[in-house]
GROMACS .gro file of C-alpha atoms in nm:
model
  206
    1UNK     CA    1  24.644   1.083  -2.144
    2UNK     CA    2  24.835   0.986  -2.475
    3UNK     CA    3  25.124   0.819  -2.440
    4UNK     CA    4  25.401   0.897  -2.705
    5UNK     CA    5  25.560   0.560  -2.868
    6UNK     CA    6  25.896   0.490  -2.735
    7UNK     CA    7  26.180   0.559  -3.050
    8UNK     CA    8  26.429   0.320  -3.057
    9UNK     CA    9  26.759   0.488  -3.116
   10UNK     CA   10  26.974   0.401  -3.365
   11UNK     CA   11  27.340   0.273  -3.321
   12UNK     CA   12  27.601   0.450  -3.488
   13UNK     CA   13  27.701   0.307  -3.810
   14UNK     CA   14  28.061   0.107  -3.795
   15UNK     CA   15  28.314   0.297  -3.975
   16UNK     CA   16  28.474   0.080  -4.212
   17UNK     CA   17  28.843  -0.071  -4.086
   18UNK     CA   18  29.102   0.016  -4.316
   19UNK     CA   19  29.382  -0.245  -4.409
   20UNK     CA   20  29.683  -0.183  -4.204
   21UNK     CA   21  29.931  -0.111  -4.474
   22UNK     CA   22  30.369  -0.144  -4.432
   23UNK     CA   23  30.593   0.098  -4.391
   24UNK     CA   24  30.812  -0.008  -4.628
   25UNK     CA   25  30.827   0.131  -4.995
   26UNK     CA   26  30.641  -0.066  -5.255
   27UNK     CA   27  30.799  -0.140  -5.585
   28UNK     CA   28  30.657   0.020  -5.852
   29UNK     CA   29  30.516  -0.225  -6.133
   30UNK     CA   30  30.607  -0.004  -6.363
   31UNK     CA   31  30.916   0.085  -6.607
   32UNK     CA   32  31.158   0.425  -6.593
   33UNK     CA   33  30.979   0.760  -6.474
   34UNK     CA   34  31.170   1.103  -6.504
   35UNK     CA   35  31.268   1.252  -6.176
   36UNK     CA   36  31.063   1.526  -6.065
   37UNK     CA   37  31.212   1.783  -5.797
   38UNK     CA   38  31.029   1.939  -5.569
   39UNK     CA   39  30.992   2.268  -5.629
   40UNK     CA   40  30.767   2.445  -5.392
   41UNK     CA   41  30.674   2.340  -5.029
   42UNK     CA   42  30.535   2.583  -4.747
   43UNK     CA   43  30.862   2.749  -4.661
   44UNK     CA   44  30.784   2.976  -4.949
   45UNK     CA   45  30.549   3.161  -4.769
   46UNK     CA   46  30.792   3.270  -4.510
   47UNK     CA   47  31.063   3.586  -4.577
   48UNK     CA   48  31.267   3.490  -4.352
   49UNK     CA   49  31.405   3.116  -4.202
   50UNK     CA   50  31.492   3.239  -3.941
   51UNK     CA   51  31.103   3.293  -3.854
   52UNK     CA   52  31.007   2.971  -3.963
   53UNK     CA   53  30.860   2.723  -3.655
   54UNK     CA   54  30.953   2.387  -3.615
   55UNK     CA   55  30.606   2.252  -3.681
   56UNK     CA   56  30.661   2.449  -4.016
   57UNK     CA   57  30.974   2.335  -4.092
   58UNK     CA   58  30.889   1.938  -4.047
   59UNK     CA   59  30.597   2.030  -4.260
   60UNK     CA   60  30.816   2.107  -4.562
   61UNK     CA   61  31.034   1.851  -4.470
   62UNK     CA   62  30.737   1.547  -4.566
   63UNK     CA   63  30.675   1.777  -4.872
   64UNK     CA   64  30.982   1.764  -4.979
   65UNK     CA   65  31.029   1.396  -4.911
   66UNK     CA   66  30.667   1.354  -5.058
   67UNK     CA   67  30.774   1.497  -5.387
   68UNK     CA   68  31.135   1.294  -5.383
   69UNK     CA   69  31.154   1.021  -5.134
   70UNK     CA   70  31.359   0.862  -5.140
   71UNK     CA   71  31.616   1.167  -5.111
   72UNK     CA   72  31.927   1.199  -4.944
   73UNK     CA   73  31.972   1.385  -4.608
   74UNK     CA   74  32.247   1.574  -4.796
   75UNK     CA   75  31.974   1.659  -5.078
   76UNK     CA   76  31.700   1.726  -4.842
   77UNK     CA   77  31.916   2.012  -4.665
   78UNK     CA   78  32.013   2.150  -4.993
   79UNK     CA   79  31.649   2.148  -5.140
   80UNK     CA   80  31.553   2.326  -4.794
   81UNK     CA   81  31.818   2.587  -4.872
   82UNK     CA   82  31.669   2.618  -5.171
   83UNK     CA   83  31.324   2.686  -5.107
   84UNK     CA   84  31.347   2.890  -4.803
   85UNK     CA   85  31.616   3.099  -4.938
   86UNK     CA   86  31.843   3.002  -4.637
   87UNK     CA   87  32.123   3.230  -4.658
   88UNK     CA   88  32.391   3.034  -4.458
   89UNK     CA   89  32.336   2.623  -4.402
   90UNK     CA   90  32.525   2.667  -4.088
   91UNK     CA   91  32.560   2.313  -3.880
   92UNK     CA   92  32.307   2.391  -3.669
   93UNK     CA   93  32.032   2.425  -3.871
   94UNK     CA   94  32.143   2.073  -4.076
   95UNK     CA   95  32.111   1.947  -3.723
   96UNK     CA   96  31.779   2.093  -3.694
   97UNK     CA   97  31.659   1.951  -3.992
   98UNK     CA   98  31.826   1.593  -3.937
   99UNK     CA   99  31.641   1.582  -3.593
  100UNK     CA  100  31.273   1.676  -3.734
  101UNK     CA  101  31.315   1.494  -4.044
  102UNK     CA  102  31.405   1.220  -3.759
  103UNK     CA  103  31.097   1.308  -3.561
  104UNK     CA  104  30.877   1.255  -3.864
  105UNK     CA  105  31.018   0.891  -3.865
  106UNK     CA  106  30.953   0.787  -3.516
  107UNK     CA  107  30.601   0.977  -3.576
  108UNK     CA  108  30.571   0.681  -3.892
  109UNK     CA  109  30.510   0.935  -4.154
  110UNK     CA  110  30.841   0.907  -4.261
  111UNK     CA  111  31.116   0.585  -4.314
  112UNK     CA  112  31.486   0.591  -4.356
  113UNK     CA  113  31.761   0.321  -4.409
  114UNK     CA  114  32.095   0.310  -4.296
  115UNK     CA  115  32.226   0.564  -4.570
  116UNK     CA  116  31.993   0.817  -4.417
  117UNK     CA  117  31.725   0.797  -4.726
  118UNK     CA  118  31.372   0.969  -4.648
  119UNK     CA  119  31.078   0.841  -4.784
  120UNK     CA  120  30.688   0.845  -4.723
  121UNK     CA  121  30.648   0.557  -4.520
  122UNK     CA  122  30.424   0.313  -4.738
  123UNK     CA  123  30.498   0.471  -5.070
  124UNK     CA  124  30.536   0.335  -5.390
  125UNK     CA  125  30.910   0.333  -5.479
  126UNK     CA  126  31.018   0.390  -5.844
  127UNK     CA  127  31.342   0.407  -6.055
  128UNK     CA  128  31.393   0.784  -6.163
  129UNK     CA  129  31.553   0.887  -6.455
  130UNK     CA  130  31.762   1.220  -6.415
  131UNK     CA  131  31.852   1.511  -6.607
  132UNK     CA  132  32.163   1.729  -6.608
  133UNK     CA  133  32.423   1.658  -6.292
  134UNK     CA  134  32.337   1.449  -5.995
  135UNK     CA  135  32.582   1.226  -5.732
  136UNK     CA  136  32.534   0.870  -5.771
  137UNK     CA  137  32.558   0.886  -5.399
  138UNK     CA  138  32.232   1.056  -5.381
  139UNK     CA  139  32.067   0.746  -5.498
  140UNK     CA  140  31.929   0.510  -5.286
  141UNK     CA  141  32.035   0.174  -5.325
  142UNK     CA  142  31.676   0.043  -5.309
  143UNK     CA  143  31.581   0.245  -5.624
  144UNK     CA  144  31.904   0.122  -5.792
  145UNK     CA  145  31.768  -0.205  -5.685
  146UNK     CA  146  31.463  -0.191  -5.884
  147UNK     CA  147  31.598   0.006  -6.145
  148UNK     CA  148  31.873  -0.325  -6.248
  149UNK     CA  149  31.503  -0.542  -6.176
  150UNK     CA  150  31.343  -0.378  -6.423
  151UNK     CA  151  31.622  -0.378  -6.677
  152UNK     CA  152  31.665  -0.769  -6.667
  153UNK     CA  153  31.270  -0.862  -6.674
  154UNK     CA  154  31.294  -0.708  -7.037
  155UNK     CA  155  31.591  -0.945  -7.130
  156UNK     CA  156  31.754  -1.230  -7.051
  157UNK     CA  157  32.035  -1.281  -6.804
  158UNK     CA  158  32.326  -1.039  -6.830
  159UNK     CA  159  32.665  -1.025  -6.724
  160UNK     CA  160  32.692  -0.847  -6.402
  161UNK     CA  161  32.937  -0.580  -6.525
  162UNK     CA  162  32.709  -0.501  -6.851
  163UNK     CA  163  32.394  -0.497  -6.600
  164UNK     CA  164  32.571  -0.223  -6.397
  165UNK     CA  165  32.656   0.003  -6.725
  166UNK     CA  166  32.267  -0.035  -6.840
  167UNK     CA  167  32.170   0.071  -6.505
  168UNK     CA  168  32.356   0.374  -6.434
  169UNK     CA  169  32.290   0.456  -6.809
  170UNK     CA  170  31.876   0.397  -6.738
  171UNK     CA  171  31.937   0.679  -6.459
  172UNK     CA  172  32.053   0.887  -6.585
  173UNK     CA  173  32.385   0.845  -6.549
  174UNK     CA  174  32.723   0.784  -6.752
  175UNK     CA  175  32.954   0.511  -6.627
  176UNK     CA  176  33.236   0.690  -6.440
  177UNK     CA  177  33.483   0.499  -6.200
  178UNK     CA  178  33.218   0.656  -5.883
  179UNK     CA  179  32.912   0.579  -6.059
  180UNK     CA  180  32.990   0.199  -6.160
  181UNK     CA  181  33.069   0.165  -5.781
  182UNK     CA  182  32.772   0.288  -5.639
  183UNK     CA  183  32.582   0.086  -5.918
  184UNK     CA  184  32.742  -0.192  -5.864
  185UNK     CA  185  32.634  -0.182  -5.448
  186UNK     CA  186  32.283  -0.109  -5.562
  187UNK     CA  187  32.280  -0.422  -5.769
  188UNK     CA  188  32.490  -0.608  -5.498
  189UNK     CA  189  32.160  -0.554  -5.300
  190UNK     CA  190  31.919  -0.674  -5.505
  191UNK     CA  191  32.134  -0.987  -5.528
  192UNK     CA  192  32.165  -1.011  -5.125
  193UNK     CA  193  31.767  -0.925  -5.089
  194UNK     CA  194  31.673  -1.192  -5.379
  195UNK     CA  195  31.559  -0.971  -5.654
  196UNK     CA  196  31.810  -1.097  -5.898
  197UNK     CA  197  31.971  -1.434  -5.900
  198UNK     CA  198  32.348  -1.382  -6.002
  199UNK     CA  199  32.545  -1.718  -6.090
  200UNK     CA  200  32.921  -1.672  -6.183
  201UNK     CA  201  32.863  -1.316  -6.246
  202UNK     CA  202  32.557  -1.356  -6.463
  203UNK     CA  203  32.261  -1.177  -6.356
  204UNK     CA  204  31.888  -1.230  -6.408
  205UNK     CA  205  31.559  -1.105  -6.264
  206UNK     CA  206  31.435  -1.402  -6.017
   0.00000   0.00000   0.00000
């Protein structure tokens, strides 16, 4: 009687661990990019909202965000509107969309800060130049952050009110009473989080 050999099985290769990465955005190394809206996401496929499932509607809420995180709450309701042809933004569908774009947070897909700012968490954040009208208040203070970062690590220190007017110019914006205040908080920010060292109102990248 032959006896067959015994085969020795083989283990299962180890998949390779992955680095665990942060939630947080990452500041881009990089200078000024223009901003680029989002202009098609899944709710296009549907004729009607009113049809549209929550699973679908979170899904084009991380597009969205994907495309233009970080993005006001007030910004992601109107692109919504936009895109799925929403005839009426009644409150209860802003509600609706503040509660999944919430869900997708405590899910870890997406962050938010206290201004209610979406972004992919563990993306790379950059400062955005923008074309024809926007709301200073539809831009996060972390990207005005970076953007004042960027301007003073091409030049030496600057005084704070001249690094405000650069900054809201290098966004896109002009200087208007609103827009110098918002600025001004952004860059207020980097000072308090230690990416620019201000010293009687002279600012410079640390």
């Amino acid at each position: 009687e032959i006896i067959p050999e015994a085969v020795e099985e083989e283990e299962p290769a180890e998949e390779p661990v992955e680095e665990a990465k942060s939630a947080e955005q990452t500041p881009s190394s990089g200078g000024f990019v223009p901003y680029a809206v989002c202009d098609a996401c899944v709710l296009q496929s549907y004729n009607q909202f009113a049809s549209v499932q929550d699973s679908i509607l979170q899904t084009a809420i991380v597009e969205i965000v994907r495309a233009e995180g970080p993005i006001s709450e007030a910004l992601l309701i109107a692109r919504i509107k936009e895109l799925g042809r929403v005839p009426r933004m009644t409150a209860g569908i802003k509600e609706r969309i503040a509660n999944l774009a919430d869900a997708s947070v405590t899910e870890g897909t997406l962050i938010c800060d206290a201004e209610k700012f979406y972004a992919i968490s563990g993306g790379e954040l950059t400062a955005r130049i923008r074309e024809g009208k926007w709301s200073a208040a539809d831009v996060s203070l972390g990207e005005i952050a970076l953007a004042a970062k960027i301007i003073l690590e091409k030049q030496f220190a600057t005084p704070k009110a001249d690094l405000v007017k650069q900054t809201a110019a290098s966004l896109g914006f002009k200087a208007t009473a609103a827009v110098k205040q918002r600025v001004e908080a952004g860059v207020d920010a980097a000072c308090a989080s230690g990416m620019i060292l201000v010293e009687n109102d002279v600012c410079k990248a640390a």
